[in-house]
PDB file of C-alpha atoms in Angstrom:
ATOM      1  CA  MET A  40     -12.276 105.643  55.465  1.00 49.00           C
ATOM      2  CA  LYS A  41     -14.929 103.682  57.389  1.00 53.00           C
ATOM      3  CA  LYS A  42     -17.430 106.521  56.982  1.00 51.00           C
ATOM      4  CA  ASN A  43     -16.782 106.573  53.239  1.00 49.00           C
ATOM      5  CA  ILE A  44     -17.463 102.854  52.904  1.00 49.00           C
ATOM      6  CA  VAL A  45     -20.695 103.122  54.881  1.00 47.00           C
ATOM      7  CA  LEU A  46     -21.775 106.102  52.782  1.00 46.00           C
ATOM      8  CA  VAL A  47     -20.989 104.274  49.571  1.00 48.00           C
ATOM      9  CA  LEU A  48     -23.079 101.307  50.682  1.00 49.00           C
ATOM     10  CA  LEU A  49     -25.940 103.528  51.815  1.00 49.00           C
ATOM     11  CA  PHE A  50     -25.984 105.468  48.558  1.00 48.00           C
ATOM     12  CA  PHE A  51     -25.704 102.241  46.573  1.00 48.00           C
ATOM     13  CA  ALA A  52     -28.778 100.860  48.353  1.00 50.00           C
ATOM     14  CA  VAL A  53     -30.698 104.056  47.669  1.00 47.00           C
ATOM     15  CA  ALA A  54     -29.580 104.030  44.031  1.00 44.00           C
ATOM     16  CA  CYS A  55     -30.728 100.443  43.597  1.00 48.00           C
ATOM     17  CA  PHE A  56     -34.172 101.129  45.002  1.00 47.00           C
ATOM     18  CA  ALA A  57     -34.518 104.329  42.975  1.00 46.00           C
ATOM     19  CA  GLN A  58     -33.324 102.465  39.846  1.00 49.00           C
ATOM     20  CA  ILE A  59     -30.644 105.047  39.149  1.00 44.00           C
ATOM     21  CA  LYS A  60     -28.395 103.910  36.317  1.00 48.00           C
ATOM     22  CA  THR A  61     -25.220 105.781  37.338  1.00 51.00           C
ATOM     23  CA  PHE A  62     -23.999 106.126  40.887  1.00 49.00           C
ATOM     24  CA  TYR A  63     -20.990 108.023  42.211  1.00 51.00           C
ATOM     25  CA  SER A  64     -20.010 108.768  45.760  1.00 55.00           C
ATOM     26  CA  ASN A  65     -17.001 110.762  46.807  1.00 61.00           C
ATOM     27  CA  GLY A  66     -14.996 110.847  43.628  1.00 61.00           C
ATOM     28  CA  SER A  67     -15.035 110.524  39.895  1.00 67.00           C
ATOM     29  CA  GLU A  68     -15.910 107.454  37.912  1.00 69.00           C
ATOM     30  CA  ASN A  69     -12.243 107.206  36.911  1.00 76.00           C
ATOM     31  CA  ALA A  70     -10.912 106.913  40.469  1.00 71.00           C
ATOM     32  CA  GLY A  71     -10.592 103.129  40.207  1.00 72.00           C
ATOM     33  CA  LYS A  72     -12.054 102.404  43.649  1.00 74.00           C
ATOM     34  CA  VAL A  73     -14.743 100.014  44.767  1.00 78.00           C
ATOM     35  CA  ALA A  74     -16.322  99.071  48.096  1.00 81.00           C
ATOM     36  CA  LEU A  75     -16.031  95.325  48.631  1.00 88.00           C
ATOM     37  CA  THR A  76     -18.541  93.759  51.019  1.00 89.00           C
ATOM     38  CA  PHE A  77     -19.383  90.298  52.303  1.00 90.00           C
ATOM     39  CA  ASP A  78     -22.720  89.385  53.915  1.00 88.00           C
ATOM     40  CA  ASP A  79     -23.968  86.835  56.427  1.00 82.00           C
ATOM     41  CA  GLY A  80     -20.649  85.644  57.870  1.00 87.00           C
ATOM     42  CA  PRO A  81     -18.566  84.612  59.551  1.00 94.00           C
ATOM     43  CA  GLY A  82     -18.859  81.245  57.888  1.00 92.00           C
ATOM     44  CA  LYS A  83     -16.967  78.429  56.231  1.00 92.00           C
ATOM     45  CA  ALA A  84     -15.416  80.674  53.575  1.00 93.00           C
ATOM     46  CA  THR A  85     -14.318  83.507  55.877  1.00 95.00           C
ATOM     47  CA  GLN A  86     -10.756  82.282  56.430  1.00 95.00           C
ATOM     48  CA  LYS A  87     -10.159  81.692  52.722  1.00 95.00           C
ATOM     49  CA  ILE A  88     -11.571  85.150  51.924  1.00 94.00           C
ATOM     50  CA  LEU A  89      -9.218  86.680  54.498  1.00 96.00           C
ATOM     51  CA  GLU A  90      -6.250  84.900  52.919  1.00 96.00           C
ATOM     52  CA  ILE A  91      -7.130  86.184  49.447  1.00 95.00           C
ATOM     53  CA  LEU A  92      -7.697  89.735  50.695  1.00 94.00           C
ATOM     54  CA  LYS A  93      -4.358  89.682  52.496  1.00 96.00           C
ATOM     55  CA  GLU A  94      -2.569  88.344  49.416  1.00 96.00           C
ATOM     56  CA  LYS A  95      -4.096  91.113  47.282  1.00 94.00           C
ATOM     57  CA  ASN A  96      -3.631  93.801  49.983  1.00 94.00           C
ATOM     58  CA  VAL A  97      -7.351  94.636  49.914  1.00 93.00           C
ATOM     59  CA  LYS A  98      -9.641  95.716  52.757  1.00 93.00           C
ATOM     60  CA  ALA A  99     -13.360  94.937  52.858  1.00 92.00           C
ATOM     61  CA  SER A 100     -16.457  95.363  54.973  1.00 91.00           C
ATOM     62  CA  PHE A 101     -18.007  92.259  56.491  1.00 93.00           C
ATOM     63  CA  PHE A 102     -21.715  92.587  57.305  1.00 91.00           C
ATOM     64  CA  MET A 103     -22.148  89.867  59.885  1.00 92.00           C
ATOM     65  CA  LEU A 104     -25.177  88.112  61.287  1.00 91.00           C
ATOM     66  CA  GLY A 105     -25.170  88.227  65.069  1.00 91.00           C
ATOM     67  CA  VAL A 106     -26.235  84.594  65.300  1.00 91.00           C
ATOM     68  CA  ARG A 107     -23.200  83.543  63.235  1.00 92.00           C
ATOM     69  CA  VAL A 108     -20.849  85.721  65.275  1.00 93.00           C
ATOM     70  CA  ARG A 109     -22.204  84.025  68.385  1.00 93.00           C
ATOM     71  CA  ARG A 110     -21.499  80.597  66.841  1.00 94.00           C
ATOM     72  CA  ASN A 111     -18.104  81.619  65.455  1.00 94.00           C
ATOM     73  CA  PRO A 112     -16.550  84.421  67.528  1.00 94.00           C
ATOM     74  CA  ALA A 113     -13.060  83.411  66.370  1.00 95.00           C
ATOM     75  CA  GLY A 114     -14.070  84.091  62.765  1.00 95.00           C
ATOM     76  CA  ALA A 115     -15.292  87.587  63.650  1.00 94.00           C
ATOM     77  CA  LYS A 116     -12.133  88.264  65.657  1.00 95.00           C
ATOM     78  CA  ALA A 117      -9.979  87.146  62.700  1.00 96.00           C
ATOM     79  CA  VAL A 118     -11.761  89.640  60.434  1.00 95.00           C
ATOM     80  CA  ALA A 119     -11.203  92.456  62.932  1.00 94.00           C
ATOM     81  CA  ALA A 120      -7.584  91.449  63.546  1.00 96.00           C
ATOM     82  CA  ALA A 121      -6.927  91.613  59.799  1.00 96.00           C
ATOM     83  CA  GLY A 122      -8.076  95.242  59.815  1.00 94.00           C
ATOM     84  CA  HIS A 123     -11.366  94.860  57.993  1.00 93.00           C
ATOM     85  CA  GLU A 124     -14.550  96.673  58.902  1.00 91.00           C
ATOM     86  CA  ILE A 125     -17.264  94.727  60.702  1.00 91.00           C
ATOM     87  CA  ALA A 126     -20.828  95.928  60.297  1.00 89.00           C
ATOM     88  CA  ASN A 127     -24.207  94.709  61.539  1.00 88.00           C
ATOM     89  CA  HIS A 128     -26.386  92.636  59.220  1.00 84.00           C
ATOM     90  CA  THR A 129     -29.091  91.984  61.839  1.00 86.00           C
ATOM     91  CA  TYR A 130     -28.968  89.245  64.429  1.00 84.00           C
ATOM     92  CA  GLY A 131     -30.475  86.750  62.037  1.00 78.00           C
ATOM     93  CA  HIS A 132     -32.872  86.587  59.124  1.00 74.00           C
ATOM     94  CA  ILE A 133     -34.712  83.978  57.121  1.00 73.00           C
ATOM     95  CA  ASN A 134     -33.167  82.449  54.036  1.00 72.00           C
ATOM     96  CA  PHE A 135     -34.711  84.539  51.266  1.00 69.00           C
ATOM     97  CA  TYR A 136     -33.571  82.058  48.624  1.00 71.00           C
ATOM     98  CA  ALA A 137     -36.157  79.642  50.007  1.00 72.00           C
ATOM     99  CA  TYR A 138     -38.822  81.906  48.506  1.00 67.00           C
ATOM    100  CA  LYS A 139     -37.224  82.039  45.049  1.00 66.00           C
ATOM    101  CA  ASP A 140     -39.392  79.353  43.443  1.00 63.00           C
ATOM    102  CA  LYS A 141     -42.562  80.502  45.226  1.00 61.00           C
ATOM    103  CA  ASP A 142     -42.486  83.820  43.351  1.00 56.00           C
ATOM    104  CA  LYS A 143     -42.934  82.184  39.943  1.00 55.00           C
TER     105      LYS A 143
END
């Protein structure tokens, strides 16, 4: 299962950069499955997200920043304890939204 999620995310990234309109990985378009991911945590919303996922019986992948895991190890442990996948989203990166207005 974990390999499938990683493959889906990898192929999705490739599809986005290649501007492919339709993307399938490991199944038909009618399978009714989706890979749910969260980036940059653990943060303020992590506990609420975990509660909603538990209520809906849904698993997700959490791509965490190392710097945030260091600041909030309990948040990362809660994600793991709930049975979700934890993946690396670098140790830390700049806030790309800060450049939004500069591109105009």
